[in-house]
PDB file of C-alpha atoms and ligand atoms in Angstrom:
ATOM      1  CA  MET A   1      -8.289  12.885  -3.552  1.00  0.00           C
ATOM      2  CA  ARG A   2      -8.608  11.500  -7.059  1.00  0.00           C
ATOM      3  CA  LYS A   3     -10.315   8.276  -8.097  1.00  0.00           C
ATOM      4  CA  ASP A   4      -8.776   5.728 -10.491  1.00  0.00           C
ATOM      5  CA  TYR A   5     -11.081   3.356 -12.340  1.00  0.00           C
ATOM      6  CA  ILE A   6     -10.527  -0.059 -13.893  1.00  0.00           C
ATOM      7  CA  ALA A   7     -12.369  -1.930 -16.664  1.00  0.00           C
ATOM      8  CA  ALA A   8     -14.562  -4.583 -15.060  1.00  0.00           C
ATOM      9  CA  THR A   9     -17.175  -7.136 -15.984  1.00  0.00           C
ATOM     10  CA  GLU A  10     -18.677  -7.417 -12.511  1.00  0.00           C
ATOM     11  CA  PRO A  11     -21.467  -5.336 -10.982  1.00  0.00           C
ATOM     12  CA  ALA A  12     -20.421  -2.378  -8.854  1.00  0.00           C
ATOM     13  CA  ASP A  13     -21.404  -4.005  -5.537  1.00  0.00           C
ATOM     14  CA  HIS A  14     -19.404  -6.680  -3.669  1.00  0.00           C
ATOM     15  CA  GLU A  15     -16.424  -4.379  -3.391  1.00  0.00           C
ATOM     16  CA  THR A  16     -14.538  -6.580  -0.908  1.00  0.00           C
ATOM     17  CA  LYS A  17     -15.064  -9.651  -3.099  1.00  0.00           C
ATOM     18  CA  PHE A  18     -13.830  -7.730  -6.132  1.00  0.00           C
ATOM     19  CA  VAL A  19     -10.616  -6.625  -4.360  1.00  0.00           C
ATOM     20  CA  GLU A  20     -10.010 -10.144  -3.018  1.00  0.00           C
ATOM     21  CA  LYS A  21     -10.538 -11.781  -6.414  1.00  0.00           C
ATOM     22  CA  TYR A  22      -8.499  -9.155  -8.262  1.00  0.00           C
ATOM     23  CA  TRP A  23      -5.411  -9.610  -6.057  1.00  0.00           C
ATOM     24  CA  THR A  24      -5.714 -13.390  -5.902  1.00  0.00           C
ATOM     25  CA  THR A  25      -5.560 -13.389  -9.717  1.00  0.00           C
ATOM     26  CA  VAL A  26      -2.560 -11.024  -9.743  1.00  0.00           C
ATOM     27  CA  TRP A  27      -0.630 -13.203  -7.257  1.00  0.00           C
ATOM     28  CA  GLU A  28      -1.570 -16.414  -9.134  1.00  0.00           C
ATOM     29  CA  ARG A  29      -0.227 -14.866 -12.342  1.00  0.00           C
ATOM     30  CA  GLU A  30       3.044 -14.147 -10.528  1.00  0.00           C
ATOM     31  CA  GLY A  31       3.333 -17.817  -9.543  1.00  0.00           C
ATOM     32  CA  GLY A  32       2.249 -17.473  -5.896  1.00  0.00           C
ATOM     33  CA  PRO A  33       4.483 -16.826  -2.874  1.00  0.00           C
ATOM     34  CA  GLN A  34       8.186 -17.392  -3.604  1.00  0.00           C
ATOM     35  CA  GLY A  35       9.779 -15.761  -0.554  1.00  0.00           C
ATOM     36  CA  HIS A  36      11.778 -13.129  -2.443  1.00  0.00           C
ATOM     37  CA  ILE A  37      13.200 -11.582   0.722  1.00  0.00           C
ATOM     38  CA  ASP A  38      16.431 -10.672  -1.080  1.00  0.00           C
ATOM     39  CA  ARG A  39      14.508  -7.924  -2.952  1.00  0.00           C
ATOM     40  CA  ILE A  40      13.400  -6.039   0.171  1.00  0.00           C
ATOM     41  CA  PRO A  41      16.601  -4.085   1.027  1.00  0.00           C
ATOM     42  CA  ASN A  42      16.524  -2.497  -2.461  1.00  0.00           C
ATOM     43  CA  LYS A  43      12.998  -1.145  -2.066  1.00  0.00           C
ATOM     44  CA  ASP A  44      12.274   2.553  -1.509  1.00  0.00           C
ATOM     45  CA  GLU A  45       9.954   1.686   1.390  1.00  0.00           C
ATOM     46  CA  TYR A  46      12.734  -0.171   3.134  1.00  0.00           C
ATOM     47  CA  HIS A  47      15.099   2.820   3.015  1.00  0.00           C
ATOM     48  CA  ALA A  48      12.348   5.128   4.261  1.00  0.00           C
ATOM     49  CA  MET A  49      11.338   2.959   7.237  1.00  0.00           C
ATOM     50  CA  ALA A  50      14.741   1.472   8.183  1.00  0.00           C
ATOM     51  CA  PRO A  51      15.782   4.179  10.688  1.00  0.00           C
ATOM     52  CA  TYR A  52      12.530   3.697  12.641  1.00  0.00           C
ATOM     53  CA  MET A  53      12.606  -0.103  12.489  1.00  0.00           C
ATOM     54  CA  GLY A  54      16.219  -0.041  13.656  1.00  0.00           C
ATOM     55  CA  ALA A  55      15.028   1.626  16.869  1.00  0.00           C
ATOM     56  CA  LEU A  56      12.505  -1.135  17.691  1.00  0.00           C
ATOM     57  CA  PRO A  57      13.384  -3.766  20.303  1.00  0.00           C
ATOM     58  CA  GLN A  58      14.110  -7.251  18.940  1.00  0.00           C
ATOM     59  CA  ASN A  59      10.889  -8.649  20.479  1.00  0.00           C
ATOM     60  CA  ALA A  60       8.725  -5.975  18.815  1.00  0.00           C
ATOM     61  CA  ARG A  61       5.414  -7.183  17.384  1.00  0.00           C
ATOM     62  CA  ILE A  62       4.793  -5.980  13.837  1.00  0.00           C
ATOM     63  CA  LEU A  63       1.862  -6.176  11.414  1.00  0.00           C
ATOM     64  CA  ASP A  64       2.230  -6.320   7.618  1.00  0.00           C
ATOM     65  CA  GLY A  65      -1.272  -5.177   6.564  1.00  0.00           C
ATOM     66  CA  GLY A  66      -2.140  -6.458   3.071  1.00  0.00           C
ATOM     67  CA  CYS A  67       0.970  -8.619   2.867  1.00  0.00           C
ATOM     68  CA  GLY A  68       0.325  -9.945  -0.660  1.00  0.00           C
ATOM     69  CA  LEU A  69       2.993 -12.537  -1.476  1.00  0.00           C
ATOM     70  CA  GLY A  70       4.437 -12.126   2.011  1.00  0.00           C
ATOM     71  CA  ASP A  71       8.003 -11.121   1.080  1.00  0.00           C
ATOM     72  CA  TRP A  72       8.062  -8.279   3.618  1.00  0.00           C
ATOM     73  CA  THR A  73       6.581 -10.441   6.393  1.00  0.00           C
ATOM     74  CA  LEU A  74       9.189 -13.131   5.763  1.00  0.00           C
ATOM     75  CA  PHE A  75      11.984 -10.556   5.662  1.00  0.00           C
ATOM     76  CA  PHE A  76      11.175  -9.208   9.134  1.00  0.00           C
ATOM     77  CA  ALA A  77      10.481 -12.694  10.518  1.00  0.00           C
ATOM     78  CA  ARG A  78      13.966 -13.784   9.397  1.00  0.00           C
ATOM     79  CA  ARG A  79      15.346 -10.749  11.226  1.00  0.00           C
ATOM     80  CA  GLY A  80      13.874 -12.138  14.436  1.00  0.00           C
ATOM     81  CA  PHE A  81      10.818  -9.878  14.805  1.00  0.00           C
ATOM     82  CA  SER A  82       7.445 -11.264  15.822  1.00  0.00           C
ATOM     83  CA  VAL A  83       5.639 -10.344  12.611  1.00  0.00           C
ATOM     84  CA  VAL A  84       2.171 -11.181  11.298  1.00  0.00           C
ATOM     85  CA  GLY A  85       1.218 -11.010   7.592  1.00  0.00           C
ATOM     86  CA  LEU A  86      -2.487 -10.272   7.028  1.00  0.00           C
ATOM     87  CA  ASP A  87      -4.241 -10.336   3.664  1.00  0.00           C
ATOM     88  CA  LEU A  88      -7.719 -10.422   2.172  1.00  0.00           C
ATOM     89  CA  SER A  89      -6.698 -13.017  -0.413  1.00  0.00           C
ATOM     90  CA  HIS A  90      -7.765 -16.286   1.180  1.00  0.00           C
ATOM     91  CA  GLN A  91      -5.929 -18.413  -1.376  1.00  0.00           C
ATOM     92  CA  THR A  92      -2.638 -16.500  -1.112  1.00  0.00           C
ATOM     93  CA  VAL A  93      -2.679 -16.720   2.696  1.00  0.00           C
ATOM     94  CA  LYS A  94      -3.363 -20.473   2.458  1.00  0.00           C
ATOM     95  CA  GLN A  95      -0.334 -20.884   0.167  1.00  0.00           C
ATOM     96  CA  LEU A  96       1.832 -18.739   2.468  1.00  0.00           C
ATOM     97  CA  ARG A  97       0.881 -20.867   5.486  1.00  0.00           C
ATOM     98  CA  THR A  98       1.717 -24.081   3.622  1.00  0.00           C
ATOM     99  CA  ARG A  99       5.043 -22.814   2.279  1.00  0.00           C
ATOM    100  CA  PHE A 100       6.184 -20.923   5.368  1.00  0.00           C
ATOM    101  CA  PRO A 101       4.562 -22.598   8.399  1.00  0.00           C
ATOM    102  CA  GLU A 102       7.106 -21.021  10.768  1.00  0.00           C
ATOM    103  CA  VAL A 103       5.683 -17.516  10.069  1.00  0.00           C
ATOM    104  CA  GLU A 104       2.254 -16.201  11.148  1.00  0.00           C
ATOM    105  CA  PHE A 105      -0.062 -15.416   8.211  1.00  0.00           C
ATOM    106  CA  VAL A 106      -3.687 -14.452   8.793  1.00  0.00           C
ATOM    107  CA  ASP A 107      -6.601 -14.313   6.392  1.00  0.00           C
ATOM    108  CA  GLY A 108      -8.535 -11.094   7.106  1.00  0.00           C
ATOM    109  CA  ASP A 109      -9.478  -7.499   6.435  1.00  0.00           C
ATOM    110  CA  ILE A 110      -7.350  -4.603   7.692  1.00  0.00           C
ATOM    111  CA  ARG A 111     -10.539  -2.566   8.196  1.00  0.00           C
ATOM    112  CA  GLN A 112     -11.748  -4.972  10.863  1.00  0.00           C
ATOM    113  CA  THR A 113      -9.181  -7.339  12.344  1.00  0.00           C
ATOM    114  CA  ASN A 114      -9.547  -9.721  15.251  1.00  0.00           C
ATOM    115  CA  PHE A 115      -6.480  -8.377  17.048  1.00  0.00           C
ATOM    116  CA  PRO A 116      -7.037  -6.941  20.542  1.00  0.00           C
ATOM    117  CA  ASN A 117      -6.484  -3.229  21.224  1.00  0.00           C
ATOM    118  CA  SER A 118      -2.810  -2.177  21.453  1.00  0.00           C
ATOM    119  CA  SER A 119      -1.401  -5.390  19.943  1.00  0.00           C
ATOM    120  CA  PHE A 120       1.461  -4.039  17.795  1.00  0.00           C
ATOM    121  CA  ASP A 121       4.595  -1.917  18.198  1.00  0.00           C
ATOM    122  CA  ALA A 122       4.705  -1.204  14.450  1.00  0.00           C
ATOM    123  CA  TYR A 123       2.366  -1.617  11.499  1.00  0.00           C
ATOM    124  CA  PHE A 124       3.341  -1.236   7.855  1.00  0.00           C
ATOM    125  CA  SER A 125       1.074  -1.383   4.835  1.00  0.00           C
ATOM    126  CA  TRP A 126       2.160  -0.802   1.243  1.00  0.00           C
ATOM    127  CA  GLY A 127      -0.492   0.024  -1.340  1.00  0.00           C
ATOM    128  CA  VAL A 128      -3.559  -1.193   0.581  1.00  0.00           C
ATOM    129  CA  PHE A 129      -5.409   1.654   2.378  1.00  0.00           C
ATOM    130  CA  GLU A 130      -6.574   3.137  -0.961  1.00  0.00           C
ATOM    131  CA  HIS A 131      -8.684   0.247  -2.257  1.00  0.00           C
ATOM    132  CA  PHE A 132     -12.109   1.105  -0.819  1.00  0.00           C
ATOM    133  CA  GLU A 133     -14.368   3.781  -2.241  1.00  0.00           C
ATOM    134  CA  SER A 134     -15.628   4.862   1.197  1.00  0.00           C
ATOM    135  CA  GLY A 135     -12.117   6.223   1.813  1.00  0.00           C
ATOM    136  CA  LEU A 136      -9.154   5.444   4.077  1.00  0.00           C
ATOM    137  CA  GLN A 137     -10.620   6.100   7.510  1.00  0.00           C
ATOM    138  CA  GLU A 138     -11.722   2.529   8.307  1.00  0.00           C
ATOM    139  CA  CYS A 139      -8.138   1.379   7.693  1.00  0.00           C
ATOM    140  CA  VAL A 140      -6.646   4.294   9.646  1.00  0.00           C
ATOM    141  CA  ARG A 141      -8.918   3.856  12.656  1.00  0.00           C
ATOM    142  CA  GLU A 142      -8.337   0.120  12.878  1.00  0.00           C
ATOM    143  CA  ALA A 143      -4.572   0.746  12.655  1.00  0.00           C
ATOM    144  CA  PHE A 144      -4.900   3.231  15.513  1.00  0.00           C
ATOM    145  CA  ARG A 145      -6.856   0.733  17.633  1.00  0.00           C
ATOM    146  CA  ILE A 146      -4.444  -2.184  17.237  1.00  0.00           C
ATOM    147  CA  LEU A 147      -1.213  -0.167  17.669  1.00  0.00           C
ATOM    148  CA  LYS A 148       0.200   0.299  21.150  1.00  0.00           C
ATOM    149  CA  PRO A 149       0.488   3.894  22.424  1.00  0.00           C
ATOM    150  CA  GLY A 150       3.725   5.182  20.886  1.00  0.00           C
ATOM    151  CA  GLY A 151       3.461   2.572  18.085  1.00  0.00           C
ATOM    152  CA  GLN A 152       4.602   3.460  14.566  1.00  0.00           C
ATOM    153  CA  LEU A 153       2.525   3.322  11.389  1.00  0.00           C
ATOM    154  CA  PHE A 154       4.199   3.202   7.954  1.00  0.00           C
ATOM    155  CA  VAL A 155       1.913   3.552   4.947  1.00  0.00           C
ATOM    156  CA  THR A 156       2.086   4.048   1.193  1.00  0.00           C
ATOM    157  CA  VAL A 157      -0.757   5.036  -1.117  1.00  0.00           C
ATOM    158  CA  PRO A 158      -0.748   6.124  -4.785  1.00  0.00           C
ATOM    159  CA  LEU A 159       0.404   9.741  -5.081  1.00  0.00           C
ATOM    160  CA  ASP A 160      -1.844  12.223  -6.825  1.00  0.00           C
ATOM    161  CA  ASN A 161       1.236  13.726  -8.425  1.00  0.00           C
ATOM    162  CA  LEU A 162       1.425  16.806 -10.648  1.00  0.00           C
ATOM    163  CA  ARG A 163       1.369  14.647 -13.769  1.00  0.00           C
ATOM    164  CA  HIS A 164      -2.032  13.262 -12.748  1.00  0.00           C
ATOM    165  CA  ALA A 165      -3.294  16.723 -11.816  1.00  0.00           C
ATOM    166  CA  PHE A 166      -2.155  18.060 -15.207  1.00  0.00           C
ATOM    167  CA  LEU A 167      -3.664  15.151 -17.146  1.00  0.00           C
ATOM    168  CA  GLY A 168      -6.853  15.342 -15.067  1.00  0.00           C
ATOM    169  CA  THR A 169      -7.373  18.941 -16.161  1.00  0.00           C
ATOM    170  CA  PHE A 170      -7.398  17.942 -19.834  1.00  0.00           C
ATOM    171  CA  ALA A 171      -8.887  14.456 -19.460  1.00  0.00           C
ATOM    172  CA  ARG A 172     -11.448  13.291 -21.975  1.00  0.00           C
ATOM    173  CA  PRO A 173     -14.515  11.571 -20.511  1.00  0.00           C
ATOM    174  CA  TYR A 174     -14.334   7.791 -20.355  1.00  0.00           C
ATOM    175  CA  PRO A 175     -15.948   6.170 -23.459  1.00  0.00           C
ATOM    176  CA  ILE A 176     -19.599   5.561 -22.680  1.00  0.00           C
ATOM    177  CA  GLU A 177     -19.390   1.869 -23.624  1.00  0.00           C
ATOM    178  CA  SER A 178     -16.652   1.121 -21.071  1.00  0.00           C
ATOM    179  CA  VAL A 179     -17.681  -0.813 -17.972  1.00  0.00           C
ATOM    180  CA  LEU A 180     -15.610   0.773 -15.233  1.00  0.00           C
ATOM    181  CA  ARG A 181     -15.489   0.403 -11.502  1.00  0.00           C
ATOM    182  CA  PHE A 182     -13.646   2.113  -8.708  1.00  0.00           C
ATOM    183  CA  TYR A 183     -10.088   0.835  -8.352  1.00  0.00           C
ATOM    184  CA  GLN A 184      -8.206   3.112  -5.950  1.00  0.00           C
ATOM    185  CA  TRP A 185      -7.792   6.540  -4.424  1.00  0.00           C
ATOM    186  CA  ARG A 186      -4.814   8.743  -5.261  1.00  0.00           C
ATOM    187  CA  LEU A 187      -3.806  11.253  -2.595  1.00  0.00           C
ATOM    188  CA  THR A 188      -1.613  14.324  -2.439  1.00  0.00           C
ATOM    189  CA  LEU A 189       0.956  14.371   0.373  1.00  0.00           C
ATOM    190  CA  ALA A 190      -1.188  16.846   2.329  1.00  0.00           C
ATOM    191  CA  GLU A 191      -4.278  14.640   1.939  1.00  0.00           C
ATOM    192  CA  LEU A 192      -2.445  11.576   3.218  1.00  0.00           C
ATOM    193  CA  ALA A 193      -1.171  13.522   6.239  1.00  0.00           C
ATOM    194  CA  ARG A 194      -4.704  14.785   6.923  1.00  0.00           C
ATOM    195  CA  GLU A 195      -6.236  11.287   6.738  1.00  0.00           C
ATOM    196  CA  LEU A 196      -3.757  10.044   9.355  1.00  0.00           C
ATOM    197  CA  ALA A 197      -4.246  13.086  11.594  1.00  0.00           C
ATOM    198  CA  ILE A 198      -8.045  12.707  11.452  1.00  0.00           C
ATOM    199  CA  GLY A 199      -7.572   9.139  12.694  1.00  0.00           C
ATOM    200  CA  GLY A 200      -5.659  10.426  15.752  1.00  0.00           C
ATOM    201  CA  PHE A 201      -2.058   9.917  14.571  1.00  0.00           C
ATOM    202  CA  GLU A 202       0.857  12.299  14.957  1.00  0.00           C
ATOM    203  CA  VAL A 203       2.249  12.548  11.437  1.00  0.00           C
ATOM    204  CA  GLN A 204       6.040  12.491  11.449  1.00  0.00           C
ATOM    205  CA  LYS A 205       6.927  12.398   7.786  1.00  0.00           C
ATOM    206  CA  VAL A 206       5.216  12.355   4.393  1.00  0.00           C
ATOM    207  CA  HIS A 207       7.144  12.257   1.135  1.00  0.00           C
ATOM    208  CA  PRO A 208       6.991  10.922  -2.428  1.00  0.00           C
ATOM    209  CA  ILE A 209       8.658   7.590  -3.261  1.00  0.00           C
ATOM    210  CA  HIS A 210       8.982   5.349  -6.353  1.00  0.00           C
ATOM    211  CA  LYS A 211      10.078   8.144  -8.661  1.00  0.00           C
ATOM    212  CA  ARG A 212      11.475   5.887 -11.402  1.00  0.00           C
ATOM    213  CA  GLN A 213       8.331   3.731 -11.302  1.00  0.00           C
ATOM    214  CA  GLY A 214       6.332   6.951 -11.834  1.00  0.00           C
ATOM    215  CA  VAL A 215       8.476   7.870 -14.866  1.00  0.00           C
ATOM    216  CA  LEU A 216       8.042   4.356 -16.290  1.00  0.00           C
ATOM    217  CA  ARG A 217       4.275   4.653 -15.943  1.00  0.00           C
ATOM    218  CA  GLY A 218       4.279   8.074 -17.629  1.00  0.00           C
ATOM    219  CA  LEU A 219       6.332   6.744 -20.560  1.00  0.00           C
ATOM    220  CA  HIS A 220       4.001   3.769 -20.888  1.00  0.00           C
ATOM    221  CA  HIS A 221       0.647   5.543 -20.557  1.00  0.00           C
ATOM    222  CA  GLU A 222       1.437   8.814 -22.352  1.00  0.00           C
ATOM    223  CA  PHE A 223       3.839   7.564 -25.037  1.00  0.00           C
ATOM    224  CA  GLY A 224       2.911   3.871 -25.371  1.00  0.00           C
ATOM    225  CA  LEU A 225       6.435   2.640 -24.564  1.00  0.00           C
ATOM    226  CA  PRO A 226       6.454  -0.959 -23.280  1.00  0.00           C
ATOM    227  CA  TYR A 227       7.486  -1.319 -19.617  1.00  0.00           C
ATOM    228  CA  GLU A 228      10.036  -4.024 -20.306  1.00  0.00           C
ATOM    229  CA  SER A 229      11.954  -2.456 -23.218  1.00  0.00           C
ATOM    230  CA  LEU A 230      15.552  -1.370 -22.652  1.00  0.00           C
ATOM    231  CA  LEU A 231      14.767   2.028 -24.183  1.00  0.00           C
ATOM    232  CA  THR A 232      11.975   2.652 -21.643  1.00  0.00           C
ATOM    233  CA  LYS A 233      14.204   1.594 -18.766  1.00  0.00           C
ATOM    234  CA  ALA A 234      17.134   3.753 -19.915  1.00  0.00           C
ATOM    235  CA  LEU A 235      14.869   6.758 -20.496  1.00  0.00           C
ATOM    236  CA  SER A 236      13.269   6.313 -17.070  1.00  0.00           C
ATOM    237  CA  VAL A 237      16.656   6.407 -15.321  1.00  0.00           C
ATOM    238  CA  MET A 238      17.689   9.518 -17.265  1.00  0.00           C
ATOM    239  CA  LEU A 239      14.407  11.410 -16.798  1.00  0.00           C
ATOM    240  CA  ALA A 240      14.130  10.483 -13.103  1.00  0.00           C
ATOM    241  CA  SER A 241      17.430  12.249 -12.460  1.00  0.00           C
ATOM    242  CA  PHE A 242      15.946  15.686 -13.135  1.00  0.00           C
ATOM    243  CA  ILE A 243      12.124  15.531 -13.008  1.00  0.00           C
ATOM    244  CA  PRO A 244      10.965  16.742  -9.548  1.00  0.00           C
ATOM    245  CA  ALA A 245       9.659  13.913  -7.314  1.00  0.00           C
ATOM    246  CA  SER A 246       6.334  15.673  -6.679  1.00  0.00           C
ATOM    247  CA  PHE A 247       5.657  15.797 -10.419  1.00  0.00           C
ATOM    248  CA  ILE A 248       6.184  12.150 -11.221  1.00  0.00           C
ATOM    249  CA  SER A 249       6.611   9.827  -8.174  1.00  0.00           C
ATOM    250  CA  HIS A 250       4.198   6.914  -8.108  1.00  0.00           C
ATOM    251  CA  MET A 251       3.542   6.602  -4.364  1.00  0.00           C
ATOM    252  CA  ALA A 252       3.260   8.703  -1.204  1.00  0.00           C
ATOM    253  CA  PHE A 253       4.972   7.378   1.922  1.00  0.00           C
ATOM    254  CA  ALA A 254       3.999   8.374   5.470  1.00  0.00           C
ATOM    255  CA  VAL A 255       5.307   7.660   8.955  1.00  0.00           C
ATOM    256  CA  ALA A 256       2.940   8.361  11.835  1.00  0.00           C
ATOM    257  CA  ARG A 257       2.854   7.626  15.528  1.00  0.00           C
ATOM    258  CA  LYS A 258       0.020   6.781  17.869  1.00  0.00           C
ATOM    259  CA  PRO A 259       0.423   9.292  20.714  1.00  0.00           C
ATOM    260  CA  SER A 260       1.745   7.799  23.944  1.00  0.00           C
ATOM    261  CA  HIS A 261      -0.698   9.699  26.167  1.00  0.00           C
ATOM    262  CA  GLY A 262      -4.295  10.787  25.734  1.00  0.00           C
ATOM    263  CA  ALA A 263      -4.594   8.673  22.594  1.00  0.00           C
ATOM    264  CA  ASP A 264      -8.130   7.478  23.266  1.00  0.00           C
ATOM    265  CA  SER A 265      -9.522  10.908  24.105  1.00  0.00           C
ATOM    266  CA  LYS A 266      -7.970  12.357  20.932  1.00  0.00           C
ATOM    267  CA  LEU A 267      -9.634   9.642  18.859  1.00  0.00           C
ATOM    268  CA  LYS A 268     -13.009  10.474  20.433  1.00  0.00           C
ATOM    269  CA  CYS A 269     -12.615  14.182  19.587  1.00  0.00           C
ATOM    270  CA  ASN A 270     -12.079  13.314  15.950  1.00  0.00           C
ATOM    271  CA  SER A 271     -14.935  10.853  15.615  1.00  0.00           C
TER     272      SER A 271
HETATM  273  C1  SAM B 301      -0.808  -3.532  -3.978  1.00  0.00           C
HETATM  274  S1  SAM B 301      -0.865  -5.115  -3.182  1.00  0.00           S
HETATM  275  C2  SAM B 301       0.470  -4.877  -2.026  1.00  0.00           C
HETATM  276  C3  SAM B 301       1.059  -6.163  -1.500  1.00  0.00           C
HETATM  277  C4  SAM B 301       2.213  -5.997  -0.516  1.00  0.00           C
HETATM  278  N1  SAM B 301       1.897  -5.041   0.518  1.00  0.00           N
HETATM  279  C5  SAM B 301       3.481  -5.589  -1.227  1.00  0.00           C
HETATM  280  O1  SAM B 301       3.935  -4.457  -1.052  1.00  0.00           O
HETATM  281  O2  SAM B 301       4.040  -6.414  -1.963  1.00  0.00           O
HETATM  282  C6  SAM B 301      -2.318  -4.973  -2.173  1.00  0.00           C
HETATM  283  C7  SAM B 301      -2.579  -6.172  -1.263  1.00  0.00           C
HETATM  284  O3  SAM B 301      -3.501  -5.762  -0.251  1.00  0.00           O
HETATM  285  C8  SAM B 301      -4.506  -6.747  -0.088  1.00  0.00           C
HETATM  286  N2  SAM B 301      -5.687  -6.056   0.435  1.00  0.00           N
HETATM  287  C9  SAM B 301      -6.449  -5.119  -0.175  1.00  0.00           C
HETATM  288  N3  SAM B 301      -7.408  -4.678   0.659  1.00  0.00           N
HETATM  289  C10 SAM B 301      -7.228  -5.346   1.833  1.00  0.00           C
HETATM  290  C11 SAM B 301      -7.901  -5.334   3.075  1.00  0.00           C
HETATM  291  N4  SAM B 301      -8.958  -4.530   3.309  1.00  0.00           N
HETATM  292  N5  SAM B 301      -7.460  -6.136   4.064  1.00  0.00           N
HETATM  293  C12 SAM B 301      -6.398  -6.952   3.862  1.00  0.00           C
HETATM  294  N6  SAM B 301      -5.725  -7.013   2.700  1.00  0.00           N
HETATM  295  C13 SAM B 301      -6.137  -6.221   1.697  1.00  0.00           C
HETATM  296  C14 SAM B 301      -4.661  -7.369  -1.462  1.00  0.00           C
HETATM  297  O4  SAM B 301      -5.225  -8.659  -1.387  1.00  0.00           O
HETATM  298  C15 SAM B 301      -3.213  -7.371  -1.968  1.00  0.00           C
HETATM  299  O5  SAM B 301      -2.546  -8.545  -1.605  1.00  0.00           O
END
């Protein structure tokens, strides 16, 4: 697992406060919740999880852990599922509740929720489990607790792809004057699978996603090309067609299942 750092002006403690404030600022900058549910069917995560979601009964209860602007929560709510969006950003959740009172949004921490054991048939979480320096296990174990036996977990985390491994080998030390703090973990596919297995899950699938996003980031960080330029976008489409996914993809996607039988004893063995 590889650590990413971010420039910061705050002291290194108050990690939860830092994450909450950071994302509240990001969502404010984006203009708050807009309900862009039309964007969901084009997302890589959607294609990866669709076959499993299609098998769920219509009354299935689903958790969107770290729902951000709530687009995914709203998408599944409109499809008739009983879905809850949970996020650490108090302000964003308040705005979501005001704008979309018909959908359940909860202010909270995925590491310690107030949901009873075995509450959900499915739980998805995109780009959230990686934000705490102590690692992913608190998120994984809480997911295991609140899923029903046989329940499905869908997760993405930043991929420690071959580009990062290559750059890491030749990395220069951070300038001494920089004030940096932990931002996120990056995991290889095998590391993500291991984290889920340690938490008691049966891992069904792990693969790279967001290949073009990974190319865009490479072009921006290594060659200084602006994200929004037409040249960068055209180059990213072209390069993504032949660069291997494991070299460049931005995220790792996993599907895992809480075992139907003996789930609690397995968890004890691993703890
Ligand atoms: C990368 S954004 C992803 C947002 C959303 N899942 C999406 O795909 O659009 C991470 C989100 O997770 C939230 N978050 C981070 N740590 C969390 C935690 N421990 N509990 C709940 N939400 C958390 C942040 O506030 C932020 O909204």
